[in-house]
Amino acid sequence: MVKTNVMRLLDAAKIAYEAKEYPVDENDLSGSHAADLMGVDHGSVFKTLVLRGEKTGYMVCCIPVDGEVDLKKAARAAGDKKVEMLPMKELLPVTGYVRGGCSPIGMKKRFPTYLDKSAGEYEKIAVSAGMRGVQVILSPADLGRYVGAEMADLM
């Protein structure tokens, strides 16, 4: 098992997690595919989306892999009028992560982070460990505290 920067940060913060590795399919980087390969409930696997607000700038939204972020709700959570998805070519320079391996933990800078309220229904949720094919499973409360996330209705 590879040790990612996300895992090192969680270790340093003494946050309990379990790492799960799965084979990467370059043709299917979806979280749904990852959930299937790990054999876990799709609702407990969260994808990390980066958006840009009109006034508030960059923000991070973590939502279940089968869900779609509601831009109006995301804007409301951030206290902005309008937000848009970050263009894919900007993901690596802004976050330090590639598509399919973007984690709310350990981005280049700390951005306002919002965790979909459905995370509260699970004892543990999975988020990317910062590289394709690896997820960390941890309590939503620990994740929220570590990244300073606010629970919000995002879908």
mmCIF file of N, CA, C and O in Angstrom, residues 33-135:
data_model
loop_
_atom_site.group_PDB
_atom_site.id
_atom_site.type_symbol
_atom_site.label_atom_id
_atom_site.label_comp_id
_atom_site.label_asym_id
_atom_site.label_seq_id
_atom_site.Cartn_x
_atom_site.Cartn_y
_atom_site.Cartn_z
ATOM 1 N N HIS A 33 -17.662 3.862 -9.794
ATOM 2 C CA HIS A 33 -16.822 2.724 -10.155
ATOM 3 C C HIS A 33 -15.930 2.349 -8.960
ATOM 4 O O HIS A 33 -15.783 1.174 -8.614
ATOM 5 N N ALA A 34 -15.359 3.364 -8.314
ATOM 6 C CA ALA A 34 -14.500 3.128 -7.144
ATOM 7 C C ALA A 34 -15.300 2.458 -6.024
ATOM 8 O O ALA A 34 -14.825 1.510 -5.397
ATOM 9 N N ALA A 35 -16.516 2.948 -5.787
ATOM 10 C CA ALA A 35 -17.369 2.372 -4.734
ATOM 11 C C ALA A 35 -17.648 0.901 -5.019
ATOM 12 O O ALA A 35 -17.578 0.055 -4.122
ATOM 13 N N ASP A 36 -17.944 0.586 -6.296
ATOM 14 C CA ASP A 36 -18.197 -0.807 -6.686
ATOM 15 C C ASP A 36 -16.968 -1.678 -6.424
ATOM 16 O O ASP A 36 -17.078 -2.772 -5.883
ATOM 17 N N LEU A 37 -15.800 -1.179 -6.827
ATOM 18 C CA LEU A 37 -14.569 -1.947 -6.652
ATOM 19 C C LEU A 37 -14.227 -2.157 -5.179
ATOM 20 O O LEU A 37 -13.642 -3.176 -4.815
ATOM 21 N N MET A 38 -14.586 -1.185 -4.332
ATOM 22 C CA MET A 38 -14.314 -1.318 -2.896
ATOM 23 C C MET A 38 -15.423 -2.085 -2.185
ATOM 24 O O MET A 38 -15.270 -2.460 -1.033
ATOM 25 N N GLY A 39 -16.549 -2.285 -2.887
ATOM 26 C CA GLY A 39 -17.667 -3.014 -2.292
ATOM 27 C C GLY A 39 -18.355 -2.253 -1.178
ATOM 28 O O GLY A 39 -18.761 -2.838 -0.177
ATOM 29 N N VAL A 40 -18.490 -0.933 -1.345
ATOM 30 C CA VAL A 40 -19.145 -0.121 -0.311
ATOM 31 C C VAL A 40 -20.338 0.632 -0.901
ATOM 32 O O VAL A 40 -20.456 0.796 -2.119
ATOM 33 N N ASP A 41 -21.202 1.079 -0.023
ATOM 34 C CA ASP A 41 -22.392 1.855 -0.376
ATOM 35 C C ASP A 41 -21.967 3.136 -1.105
ATOM 36 O O ASP A 41 -21.122 3.883 -0.598
ATOM 37 N N HIS A 42 -22.540 3.370 -2.278
ATOM 38 C CA HIS A 42 -22.191 4.567 -3.067
ATOM 39 C C HIS A 42 -22.409 5.849 -2.260
ATOM 40 O O HIS A 42 -21.674 6.814 -2.436
ATOM 41 N N GLY A 43 -23.413 5.864 -1.406
ATOM 42 C CA GLY A 43 -23.701 7.064 -0.624
ATOM 43 C C GLY A 43 -22.612 7.420 0.364
ATOM 44 O O GLY A 43 -22.522 8.559 0.826
ATOM 45 N N SER A 44 -21.741 6.452 0.684
ATOM 46 C CA SER A 44 -20.694 6.699 1.681
ATOM 47 C C SER A 44 -19.361 7.103 1.043
ATOM 48 O O SER A 44 -18.391 7.362 1.740
ATOM 49 N N VAL A 45 -19.326 7.146 -0.292
ATOM 50 C CA VAL A 45 -18.101 7.553 -0.992
ATOM 51 C C VAL A 45 -18.339 8.955 -1.554
ATOM 52 O O VAL A 45 -19.297 9.184 -2.287
ATOM 53 N N PHE A 46 -17.471 9.880 -1.173
ATOM 54 C CA PHE A 46 -17.651 11.284 -1.523
ATOM 55 C C PHE A 46 -16.598 11.748 -2.521
ATOM 56 O O PHE A 46 -15.415 11.476 -2.356
ATOM 57 N N LYS A 47 -17.087 12.437 -3.568
ATOM 58 C CA LYS A 47 -16.161 13.026 -4.539
ATOM 59 C C LYS A 47 -15.888 14.458 -4.109
ATOM 60 O O LYS A 47 -16.719 15.109 -3.464
ATOM 61 N N THR A 48 -14.718 14.939 -4.486
ATOM 62 C CA THR A 48 -14.288 16.284 -4.124
ATOM 63 C C THR A 48 -14.356 17.155 -5.368
ATOM 64 O O THR A 48 -13.675 16.887 -6.356
ATOM 65 N N LEU A 49 -15.200 18.172 -5.312
ATOM 66 C CA LEU A 49 -15.375 19.091 -6.438
ATOM 67 C C LEU A 49 -14.841 20.464 -6.053
ATOM 68 O O LEU A 49 -15.027 20.905 -4.923
ATOM 69 N N VAL A 50 -14.197 21.112 -6.988
ATOM 70 C CA VAL A 50 -13.684 22.462 -6.723
ATOM 71 C C VAL A 50 -14.469 23.423 -7.600
ATOM 72 O O VAL A 50 -14.634 23.211 -8.798
ATOM 73 N N LEU A 51 -14.989 24.462 -6.961
ATOM 74 C CA LEU A 51 -15.793 25.456 -7.654
ATOM 75 C C LEU A 51 -15.188 26.831 -7.420
ATOM 76 O O LEU A 51 -14.349 27.007 -6.534
ATOM 77 N N ARG A 52 -15.649 27.787 -8.214
ATOM 78 C CA ARG A 52 -15.189 29.166 -8.038
ATOM 79 C C ARG A 52 -16.414 30.044 -7.899
ATOM 80 O O ARG A 52 -17.293 30.030 -8.756
ATOM 81 N N GLY A 53 -16.449 30.806 -6.828
ATOM 82 C CA GLY A 53 -17.549 31.737 -6.599
ATOM 83 C C GLY A 53 -17.248 33.087 -7.211
ATOM 84 O O GLY A 53 -16.078 33.470 -7.328
ATOM 85 N N GLU A 54 -18.321 33.775 -7.575
ATOM 86 C CA GLU A 54 -18.207 35.104 -8.171
ATOM 87 C C GLU A 54 -17.419 36.054 -7.252
ATOM 88 O O GLU A 54 -16.516 36.742 -7.686
ATOM 89 N N LYS A 55 -17.799 36.062 -5.966
ATOM 90 C CA LYS A 55 -17.145 36.959 -5.005
ATOM 91 C C LYS A 55 -16.209 36.214 -4.064
ATOM 92 O O LYS A 55 -15.204 36.759 -3.634
ATOM 93 N N THR A 56 -16.575 34.976 -3.717
ATOM 94 C CA THR A 56 -15.858 34.257 -2.671
ATOM 95 C C THR A 56 -14.632 33.493 -3.144
ATOM 96 O O THR A 56 -13.848 33.027 -2.344
ATOM 97 N N GLY A 57 -14.452 33.343 -4.453
ATOM 98 C CA GLY A 57 -13.285 32.628 -4.966
ATOM 99 C C GLY A 57 -13.453 31.117 -4.876
ATOM 100 O O GLY A 57 -14.579 30.616 -4.887
ATOM 101 N N TYR A 58 -12.345 30.403 -4.767
ATOM 102 C CA TYR A 58 -12.376 28.943 -4.779
ATOM 103 C C TYR A 58 -13.071 28.373 -3.553
ATOM 104 O O TYR A 58 -12.963 28.917 -2.450
ATOM 105 N N MET A 59 -13.750 27.260 -3.772
ATOM 106 C CA MET A 59 -14.384 26.535 -2.675
ATOM 107 C C MET A 59 -14.394 25.053 -3.025
ATOM 108 O O MET A 59 -14.291 24.682 -4.188
ATOM 109 N N VAL A 60 -14.507 24.220 -1.996
ATOM 110 C CA VAL A 60 -14.488 22.777 -2.176
ATOM 111 C C VAL A 60 -15.817 22.213 -1.693
ATOM 112 O O VAL A 60 -16.293 22.580 -0.613
ATOM 113 N N CYS A 61 -16.411 21.321 -2.497
ATOM 114 C CA CYS A 61 -17.650 20.651 -2.109
ATOM 115 C C CYS A 61 -17.422 19.149 -2.176
ATOM 116 O O CYS A 61 -16.919 18.641 -3.180
ATOM 117 N N CYS A 62 -17.776 18.454 -1.102
ATOM 118 C CA CYS A 62 -17.686 16.994 -1.079
ATOM 119 C C CYS A 62 -19.110 16.455 -1.071
ATOM 120 O O CYS A 62 -19.878 16.755 -0.148
ATOM 121 N N ILE A 63 -19.443 15.691 -2.108
ATOM 122 C CA ILE A 63 -20.793 15.138 -2.244
ATOM 123 C C ILE A 63 -20.701 13.655 -2.599
ATOM 124 O O ILE A 63 -19.684 13.205 -3.116
ATOM 125 N N PRO A 64 -21.774 12.897 -2.325
ATOM 126 C CA PRO A 64 -21.761 11.476 -2.696
ATOM 127 C C PRO A 64 -21.483 11.302 -4.186
ATOM 128 O O PRO A 64 -21.914 12.121 -5.002
ATOM 129 N N VAL A 65 -20.754 10.228 -4.524
ATOM 130 C CA VAL A 65 -20.288 10.022 -5.898
ATOM 131 C C VAL A 65 -21.390 9.973 -6.944
ATOM 132 O O VAL A 65 -21.160 10.345 -8.090
ATOM 133 N N ASP A 66 -22.582 9.521 -6.585
ATOM 134 C CA ASP A 66 -23.661 9.450 -7.576
ATOM 135 C C ASP A 66 -24.444 10.754 -7.679
ATOM 136 O O ASP A 66 -25.330 10.891 -8.507
ATOM 137 N N GLY A 67 -24.123 11.714 -6.809
ATOM 138 C CA GLY A 67 -24.867 12.968 -6.778
ATOM 139 C C GLY A 67 -24.309 14.008 -7.722
ATOM 140 O O GLY A 67 -23.223 13.856 -8.277
ATOM 141 N N GLU A 68 -25.099 15.066 -7.917
ATOM 142 C CA GLU A 68 -24.637 16.214 -8.685
ATOM 143 C C GLU A 68 -24.782 17.442 -7.815
ATOM 144 O O GLU A 68 -25.811 17.632 -7.175
ATOM 145 N N VAL A 69 -23.751 18.261 -7.799
ATOM 146 C CA VAL A 69 -23.810 19.464 -6.973
ATOM 147 C C VAL A 69 -24.833 20.424 -7.578
ATOM 148 O O VAL A 69 -24.914 20.589 -8.796
ATOM 149 N N ASP A 70 -25.654 21.005 -6.721
ATOM 150 C CA ASP A 70 -26.613 22.028 -7.126
ATOM 151 C C ASP A 70 -25.881 23.361 -6.956
ATOM 152 O O ASP A 70 -25.583 23.771 -5.830
ATOM 153 N N LEU A 71 -25.556 24.012 -8.075
ATOM 154 C CA LEU A 71 -24.748 25.233 -8.024
ATOM 155 C C LEU A 71 -25.408 26.344 -7.207
ATOM 156 O O LEU A 71 -24.723 27.109 -6.538
ATOM 157 N N LYS A 72 -26.742 26.400 -7.245
ATOM 158 C CA LYS A 72 -27.444 27.424 -6.453
ATOM 159 C C LYS A 72 -27.274 27.154 -4.952
ATOM 160 O O LYS A 72 -27.037 28.060 -4.170
ATOM 161 N N LYS A 73 -27.400 25.879 -4.569
ATOM 162 C CA LYS A 73 -27.240 25.521 -3.152
ATOM 163 C C LYS A 73 -25.797 25.721 -2.699
ATOM 164 O O LYS A 73 -25.545 26.169 -1.579
ATOM 165 N N ALA A 74 -24.850 25.396 -3.570
ATOM 166 C CA ALA A 74 -23.433 25.591 -3.235
ATOM 167 C C ALA A 74 -23.139 27.080 -3.054
ATOM 168 O O ALA A 74 -22.447 27.474 -2.117
ATOM 169 N N ALA A 75 -23.692 27.900 -3.949
ATOM 170 C CA ALA A 75 -23.501 29.351 -3.838
ATOM 171 C C ALA A 75 -24.094 29.865 -2.527
ATOM 172 O O ALA A 75 -23.467 30.655 -1.820
ATOM 173 N N ARG A 76 -25.290 29.371 -2.197
ATOM 174 C CA ARG A 76 -25.948 29.781 -0.946
ATOM 175 C C ARG A 76 -25.086 29.403 0.258
ATOM 176 O O ARG A 76 -24.895 30.204 1.168
ATOM 177 N N ALA A 77 -24.533 28.192 0.243
ATOM 178 C CA ALA A 77 -23.685 27.735 1.357
ATOM 179 C C ALA A 77 -22.472 28.651 1.523
ATOM 180 O O ALA A 77 -22.062 28.959 2.639
ATOM 181 N N ALA A 78 -21.928 29.110 0.391
ATOM 182 C CA ALA A 78 -20.730 29.959 0.418
ATOM 183 C C ALA A 78 -21.063 31.442 0.610
ATOM 184 O O ALA A 78 -20.165 32.262 0.758
ATOM 185 N N GLY A 79 -22.349 31.771 0.592
ATOM 186 C CA GLY A 79 -22.742 33.169 0.722
ATOM 187 C C GLY A 79 -22.422 33.961 -0.538
ATOM 188 O O GLY A 79 -22.054 35.127 -0.479
ATOM 189 N N ASP A 80 -22.544 33.301 -1.685
ATOM 190 C CA ASP A 80 -22.253 33.949 -2.958
ATOM 191 C C ASP A 80 -23.505 33.899 -3.827
ATOM 192 O O ASP A 80 -24.418 33.117 -3.560
ATOM 193 N N LYS A 81 -23.531 34.734 -4.858
ATOM 194 C CA LYS A 81 -24.684 34.732 -5.765
ATOM 195 C C LYS A 81 -24.575 33.609 -6.774
ATOM 196 O O LYS A 81 -25.557 33.000 -7.154
ATOM 197 N N LYS A 82 -23.339 33.375 -7.245
ATOM 198 C CA LYS A 82 -23.144 32.434 -8.336
ATOM 199 C C LYS A 82 -21.806 31.710 -8.182
ATOM 200 O O LYS A 82 -20.798 32.335 -7.874
ATOM 201 N N VAL A 83 -21.819 30.394 -8.406
ATOM 202 C CA VAL A 83 -20.575 29.619 -8.424
ATOM 203 C C VAL A 83 -20.560 28.766 -9.683
ATOM 204 O O VAL A 83 -21.608 28.475 -10.252
ATOM 205 N N GLU A 84 -19.355 28.397 -10.110
ATOM 206 C CA GLU A 84 -19.233 27.519 -11.285
ATOM 207 C C GLU A 84 -18.150 26.491 -10.999
ATOM 208 O O GLU A 84 -17.266 26.712 -10.168
ATOM 209 N N MET A 85 -18.236 25.367 -11.720
ATOM 210 C CA MET A 85 -17.211 24.334 -11.584
ATOM 211 C C MET A 85 -15.882 24.886 -12.091
ATOM 212 O O MET A 85 -15.849 25.633 -13.059
ATOM 213 N N LEU A 86 -14.807 24.500 -11.446
ATOM 214 C CA LEU A 86 -13.477 24.888 -11.874
ATOM 215 C C LEU A 86 -13.152 24.128 -13.164
ATOM 216 O O LEU A 86 -13.334 22.924 -13.226
ATOM 217 N N PRO A 87 -12.677 24.816 -14.210
ATOM 218 C CA PRO A 87 -12.302 24.091 -15.432
ATOM 219 C C PRO A 87 -11.212 23.050 -15.115
ATOM 220 O O PRO A 87 -10.315 23.312 -14.314
ATOM 221 N N MET A 88 -11.315 21.880 -15.746
ATOM 222 C CA MET A 88 -10.413 20.756 -15.461
ATOM 223 C C MET A 88 -8.937 21.142 -15.557
ATOM 224 O O MET A 88 -8.125 20.722 -14.749
ATOM 225 N N LYS A 89 -8.584 21.987 -16.536
ATOM 226 C CA LYS A 89 -7.170 22.341 -16.720
ATOM 227 C C LYS A 89 -6.616 23.154 -15.543
ATOM 228 O O LYS A 89 -5.407 23.251 -15.368
ATOM 229 N N GLU A 90 -7.509 23.726 -14.723
ATOM 230 C CA GLU A 90 -7.059 24.519 -13.569
ATOM 231 C C GLU A 90 -6.961 23.687 -12.294
ATOM 232 O O GLU A 90 -6.422 24.154 -11.296
ATOM 233 N N LEU A 91 -7.483 22.455 -12.321
ATOM 234 C CA LEU A 91 -7.529 21.646 -11.103
ATOM 235 C C LEU A 91 -6.145 21.401 -10.499
ATOM 236 O O LEU A 91 -5.922 21.681 -9.327
ATOM 237 N N LEU A 92 -5.214 20.897 -11.298
ATOM 238 C CA LEU A 92 -3.872 20.608 -10.785
ATOM 239 C C LEU A 92 -3.150 21.865 -10.289
ATOM 240 O O LEU A 92 -2.659 21.876 -9.159
ATOM 241 N N PRO A 93 -3.110 22.963 -11.077
ATOM 242 C CA PRO A 93 -2.413 24.153 -10.574
ATOM 243 C C PRO A 93 -3.040 24.739 -9.296
ATOM 244 O O PRO A 93 -2.326 25.238 -8.430
ATOM 245 N N VAL A 94 -4.367 24.658 -9.159
ATOM 246 C CA VAL A 94 -5.033 25.253 -7.994
ATOM 247 C C VAL A 94 -4.938 24.355 -6.761
ATOM 248 O O VAL A 94 -4.679 24.823 -5.659
ATOM 249 N N THR A 95 -5.134 23.033 -6.954
ATOM 250 C CA THR A 95 -5.226 22.132 -5.796
ATOM 251 C C THR A 95 -3.981 21.286 -5.558
ATOM 252 O O THR A 95 -3.746 20.825 -4.442
ATOM 253 N N GLY A 96 -3.223 21.013 -6.626
ATOM 254 C CA GLY A 96 -2.113 20.080 -6.517
ATOM 255 C C GLY A 96 -2.554 18.654 -6.809
ATOM 256 O O GLY A 96 -1.762 17.725 -6.718
ATOM 257 N N TYR A 97 -3.815 18.474 -7.162
ATOM 258 C CA TYR A 97 -4.360 17.143 -7.427
ATOM 259 C C TYR A 97 -4.859 17.008 -8.864
ATOM 260 O O TYR A 97 -5.264 17.988 -9.473
ATOM 261 N N VAL A 98 -4.879 15.748 -9.361
ATOM 262 C CA VAL A 98 -5.404 15.464 -10.696
ATOM 263 C C VAL A 98 -6.843 14.964 -10.587
ATOM 264 O O VAL A 98 -7.265 14.501 -9.524
ATOM 265 N N ARG A 99 -7.563 15.021 -11.696
ATOM 266 C CA ARG A 99 -8.930 14.507 -11.742
ATOM 267 C C ARG A 99 -8.915 13.031 -11.355
ATOM 268 O O ARG A 99 -8.078 12.267 -11.822
ATOM 269 N N GLY A 100 -9.833 12.643 -10.488
ATOM 270 C CA GLY A 100 -9.905 11.255 -10.035
ATOM 271 C C GLY A 100 -9.035 11.005 -8.819
ATOM 272 O O GLY A 100 -9.064 9.927 -8.248
ATOM 273 N N GLY A 101 -8.278 12.019 -8.408
ATOM 274 C CA GLY A 101 -7.418 11.866 -7.230
ATOM 275 C C GLY A 101 -7.440 13.109 -6.364
ATOM 276 O O GLY A 101 -6.527 13.362 -5.590
ATOM 277 N N CYS A 102 -8.498 13.904 -6.499
ATOM 278 C CA CYS A 102 -8.607 15.165 -5.763
ATOM 279 C C CYS A 102 -9.182 14.893 -4.377
ATOM 280 O O CYS A 102 -10.251 14.299 -4.247
ATOM 281 N N SER A 103 -8.476 15.318 -3.358
ATOM 282 C CA SER A 103 -8.902 15.110 -1.978
ATOM 283 C C SER A 103 -9.153 16.460 -1.295
ATOM 284 O O SER A 103 -8.459 17.427 -1.589
ATOM 285 N N PRO A 104 -10.123 16.506 -0.366
ATOM 286 C CA PRO A 104 -10.320 17.755 0.380
ATOM 287 C C PRO A 104 -9.173 17.991 1.374
ATOM 288 O O PRO A 104 -9.007 19.080 1.895
ATOM 289 N N ILE A 105 -8.368 16.959 1.597
ATOM 290 C CA ILE A 105 -7.262 17.018 2.558
ATOM 291 C C ILE A 105 -5.959 17.307 1.810
ATOM 292 O O ILE A 105 -5.645 16.633 0.839
ATOM 293 N N GLY A 106 -5.223 18.310 2.273
ATOM 294 C CA GLY A 106 -3.889 18.544 1.741
ATOM 295 C C GLY A 106 -3.788 19.272 0.422
ATOM 296 O O GLY A 106 -2.819 19.095 -0.313
ATOM 297 N N MET A 107 -4.771 20.093 0.100
ATOM 298 C CA MET A 107 -4.652 20.907 -1.125
ATOM 299 C C MET A 107 -3.544 21.937 -0.908
ATOM 300 O O MET A 107 -3.150 22.201 0.227
ATOM 301 N N LYS A 108 -3.084 22.539 -2.005
ATOM 302 C CA LYS A 108 -2.010 23.536 -1.930
ATOM 303 C C LYS A 108 -2.344 24.649 -0.937
ATOM 304 O O LYS A 108 -1.483 25.147 -0.230
ATOM 305 N N LYS A 109 -3.608 25.061 -0.940
ATOM 306 C CA LYS A 109 -4.078 26.103 -0.016
ATOM 307 C C LYS A 109 -5.337 25.587 0.650
ATOM 308 O O LYS A 109 -5.992 24.689 0.150
ATOM 309 N N ARG A 110 -5.708 26.200 1.769
ATOM 310 C CA ARG A 110 -6.949 25.835 2.435
ATOM 311 C C ARG A 110 -8.076 26.677 1.849
ATOM 312 O O ARG A 110 -7.995 27.899 1.862
ATOM 313 N N PHE A 111 -9.077 26.018 1.324
ATOM 314 C CA PHE A 111 -10.228 26.710 0.750
ATOM 315 C C PHE A 111 -11.449 26.423 1.607
ATOM 316 O O PHE A 111 -11.504 25.381 2.268
ATOM 317 N N PRO A 112 -12.447 27.323 1.584
ATOM 318 C CA PRO A 112 -13.694 27.018 2.303
ATOM 319 C C PRO A 112 -14.221 25.679 1.782
ATOM 320 O O PRO A 112 -14.261 25.459 0.572
ATOM 321 N N THR A 113 -14.561 24.783 2.692
ATOM 322 C CA THR A 113 -14.975 23.430 2.315
ATOM 323 C C THR A 113 -16.359 23.138 2.870
ATOM 324 O O THR A 113 -16.669 23.466 4.019
ATOM 325 N N TYR A 114 -17.180 22.516 2.034
ATOM 326 C CA TYR A 114 -18.554 22.172 2.400
ATOM 327 C C TYR A 114 -18.757 20.687 2.179
ATOM 328 O O TYR A 114 -18.436 20.155 1.112
ATOM 329 N N LEU A 115 -19.284 20.031 3.195
ATOM 330 C CA LEU A 115 -19.524 18.593 3.156
ATOM 331 C C LEU A 115 -21.031 18.404 3.091
ATOM 332 O O LEU A 115 -21.762 18.965 3.912
ATOM 333 N N ASP A 116 -21.491 17.653 2.078
ATOM 334 C CA ASP A 116 -22.932 17.451 1.954
ATOM 335 C C ASP A 116 -23.482 16.843 3.235
ATOM 336 O O ASP A 116 -22.878 15.937 3.811
ATOM 337 N N LYS A 117 -24.644 17.350 3.652
ATOM 338 C CA LYS A 117 -25.239 16.928 4.929
ATOM 339 C C LYS A 117 -25.497 15.425 5.003
ATOM 340 O O LYS A 117 -25.550 14.861 6.091
ATOM 341 N N SER A 118 -25.607 14.748 3.848
ATOM 342 C CA SER A 118 -25.845 13.303 3.859
ATOM 343 C C SER A 118 -24.690 12.545 4.517
ATOM 344 O O SER A 118 -24.859 11.397 4.947
ATOM 345 N N ALA A 119 -23.511 13.165 4.634
ATOM 346 C CA ALA A 119 -22.363 12.510 5.280
ATOM 347 C C ALA A 119 -22.702 12.158 6.723
ATOM 348 O O ALA A 119 -22.203 11.178 7.271
ATOM 349 N N GLY A 120 -23.590 12.944 7.331
ATOM 350 C CA GLY A 120 -23.994 12.710 8.714
ATOM 351 C C GLY A 120 -24.753 11.409 8.916
ATOM 352 O O GLY A 120 -24.910 10.944 10.051
ATOM 353 N N GLU A 121 -25.215 10.805 7.827
ATOM 354 C CA GLU A 121 -25.953 9.538 7.934
ATOM 355 C C GLU A 121 -25.014 8.341 8.068
ATOM 356 O O GLU A 121 -25.460 7.221 8.289
ATOM 357 N N TYR A 122 -23.716 8.572 7.905
ATOM 358 C CA TYR A 122 -22.744 7.471 7.930
ATOM 359 C C TYR A 122 -21.772 7.619 9.089
ATOM 360 O O TYR A 122 -21.368 8.720 9.442
ATOM 361 N N GLU A 123 -21.380 6.456 9.618
ATOM 362 C CA GLU A 123 -20.364 6.430 10.669
ATOM 363 C C GLU A 123 -19.002 6.755 10.045
ATOM 364 O O GLU A 123 -18.178 7.437 10.630
ATOM 365 N N LYS A 124 -18.795 6.233 8.823
ATOM 366 C CA LYS A 124 -17.536 6.451 8.094
ATOM 367 C C LYS A 124 -17.855 6.783 6.641
ATOM 368 O O LYS A 124 -18.800 6.234 6.070
ATOM 369 N N ILE A 125 -17.057 7.674 6.076
ATOM 370 C CA ILE A 125 -17.187 7.986 4.647
ATOM 371 C C ILE A 125 -15.800 7.854 4.006
ATOM 372 O O ILE A 125 -14.786 7.897 4.699
ATOM 373 N N ALA A 126 -15.802 7.702 2.683
ATOM 374 C CA ALA A 126 -14.539 7.599 1.953
ATOM 375 C C ALA A 126 -14.346 8.851 1.110
ATOM 376 O O ALA A 126 -15.297 9.362 0.518
ATOM 377 N N VAL A 127 -13.113 9.342 1.097
ATOM 378 C CA VAL A 127 -12.723 10.432 0.190
ATOM 379 C C VAL A 127 -11.390 10.029 -0.437
ATOM 380 O O VAL A 127 -10.693 9.156 0.083
ATOM 381 N N SER A 128 -11.031 10.667 -1.515
ATOM 382 C CA SER A 128 -9.778 10.340 -2.187
ATOM 383 C C SER A 128 -8.596 10.544 -1.244
ATOM 384 O O SER A 128 -8.554 11.496 -0.466
ATOM 385 N N ALA A 129 -7.626 9.642 -1.372
ATOM 386 C CA ALA A 129 -6.399 9.757 -0.578
ATOM 387 C C ALA A 129 -5.363 10.598 -1.319
ATOM 388 O O ALA A 129 -4.195 10.629 -0.937
ATOM 389 N N GLY A 130 -5.800 11.274 -2.392
ATOM 390 C CA GLY A 130 -4.894 12.177 -3.095
ATOM 391 C C GLY A 130 -4.248 11.585 -4.327
ATOM 392 O O GLY A 130 -3.418 12.217 -4.958
ATOM 393 N N MET A 131 -4.635 10.370 -4.665
ATOM 394 C CA MET A 131 -4.174 9.788 -5.921
ATOM 395 C C MET A 131 -5.225 8.810 -6.417
ATOM 396 O O MET A 131 -6.010 8.282 -5.638
ATOM 397 N N ARG A 132 -5.252 8.597 -7.726
ATOM 398 C CA ARG A 132 -6.229 7.676 -8.298
ATOM 399 C C ARG A 132 -5.995 6.277 -7.746
ATOM 400 O O ARG A 132 -4.851 5.831 -7.651
ATOM 401 N N GLY A 133 -7.095 5.605 -7.390
ATOM 402 C CA GLY A 133 -6.993 4.224 -6.939
ATOM 403 C C GLY A 133 -6.802 4.043 -5.449
ATOM 404 O O GLY A 133 -6.614 2.921 -4.990
ATOM 405 N N VAL A 134 -6.828 5.139 -4.688
ATOM 406 C CA VAL A 134 -6.683 5.020 -3.226
ATOM 407 C C VAL A 134 -7.676 5.953 -2.542
ATOM 408 O O VAL A 134 -7.777 7.133 -2.890
ATOM 409 N N GLN A 135 -8.409 5.393 -1.582
ATOM 410 C CA GLN A 135 -9.364 6.180 -0.796
ATOM 411 C C GLN A 135 -9.007 6.046 0.684
ATOM 412 O O GLN A 135 -8.434 5.029 1.098
#
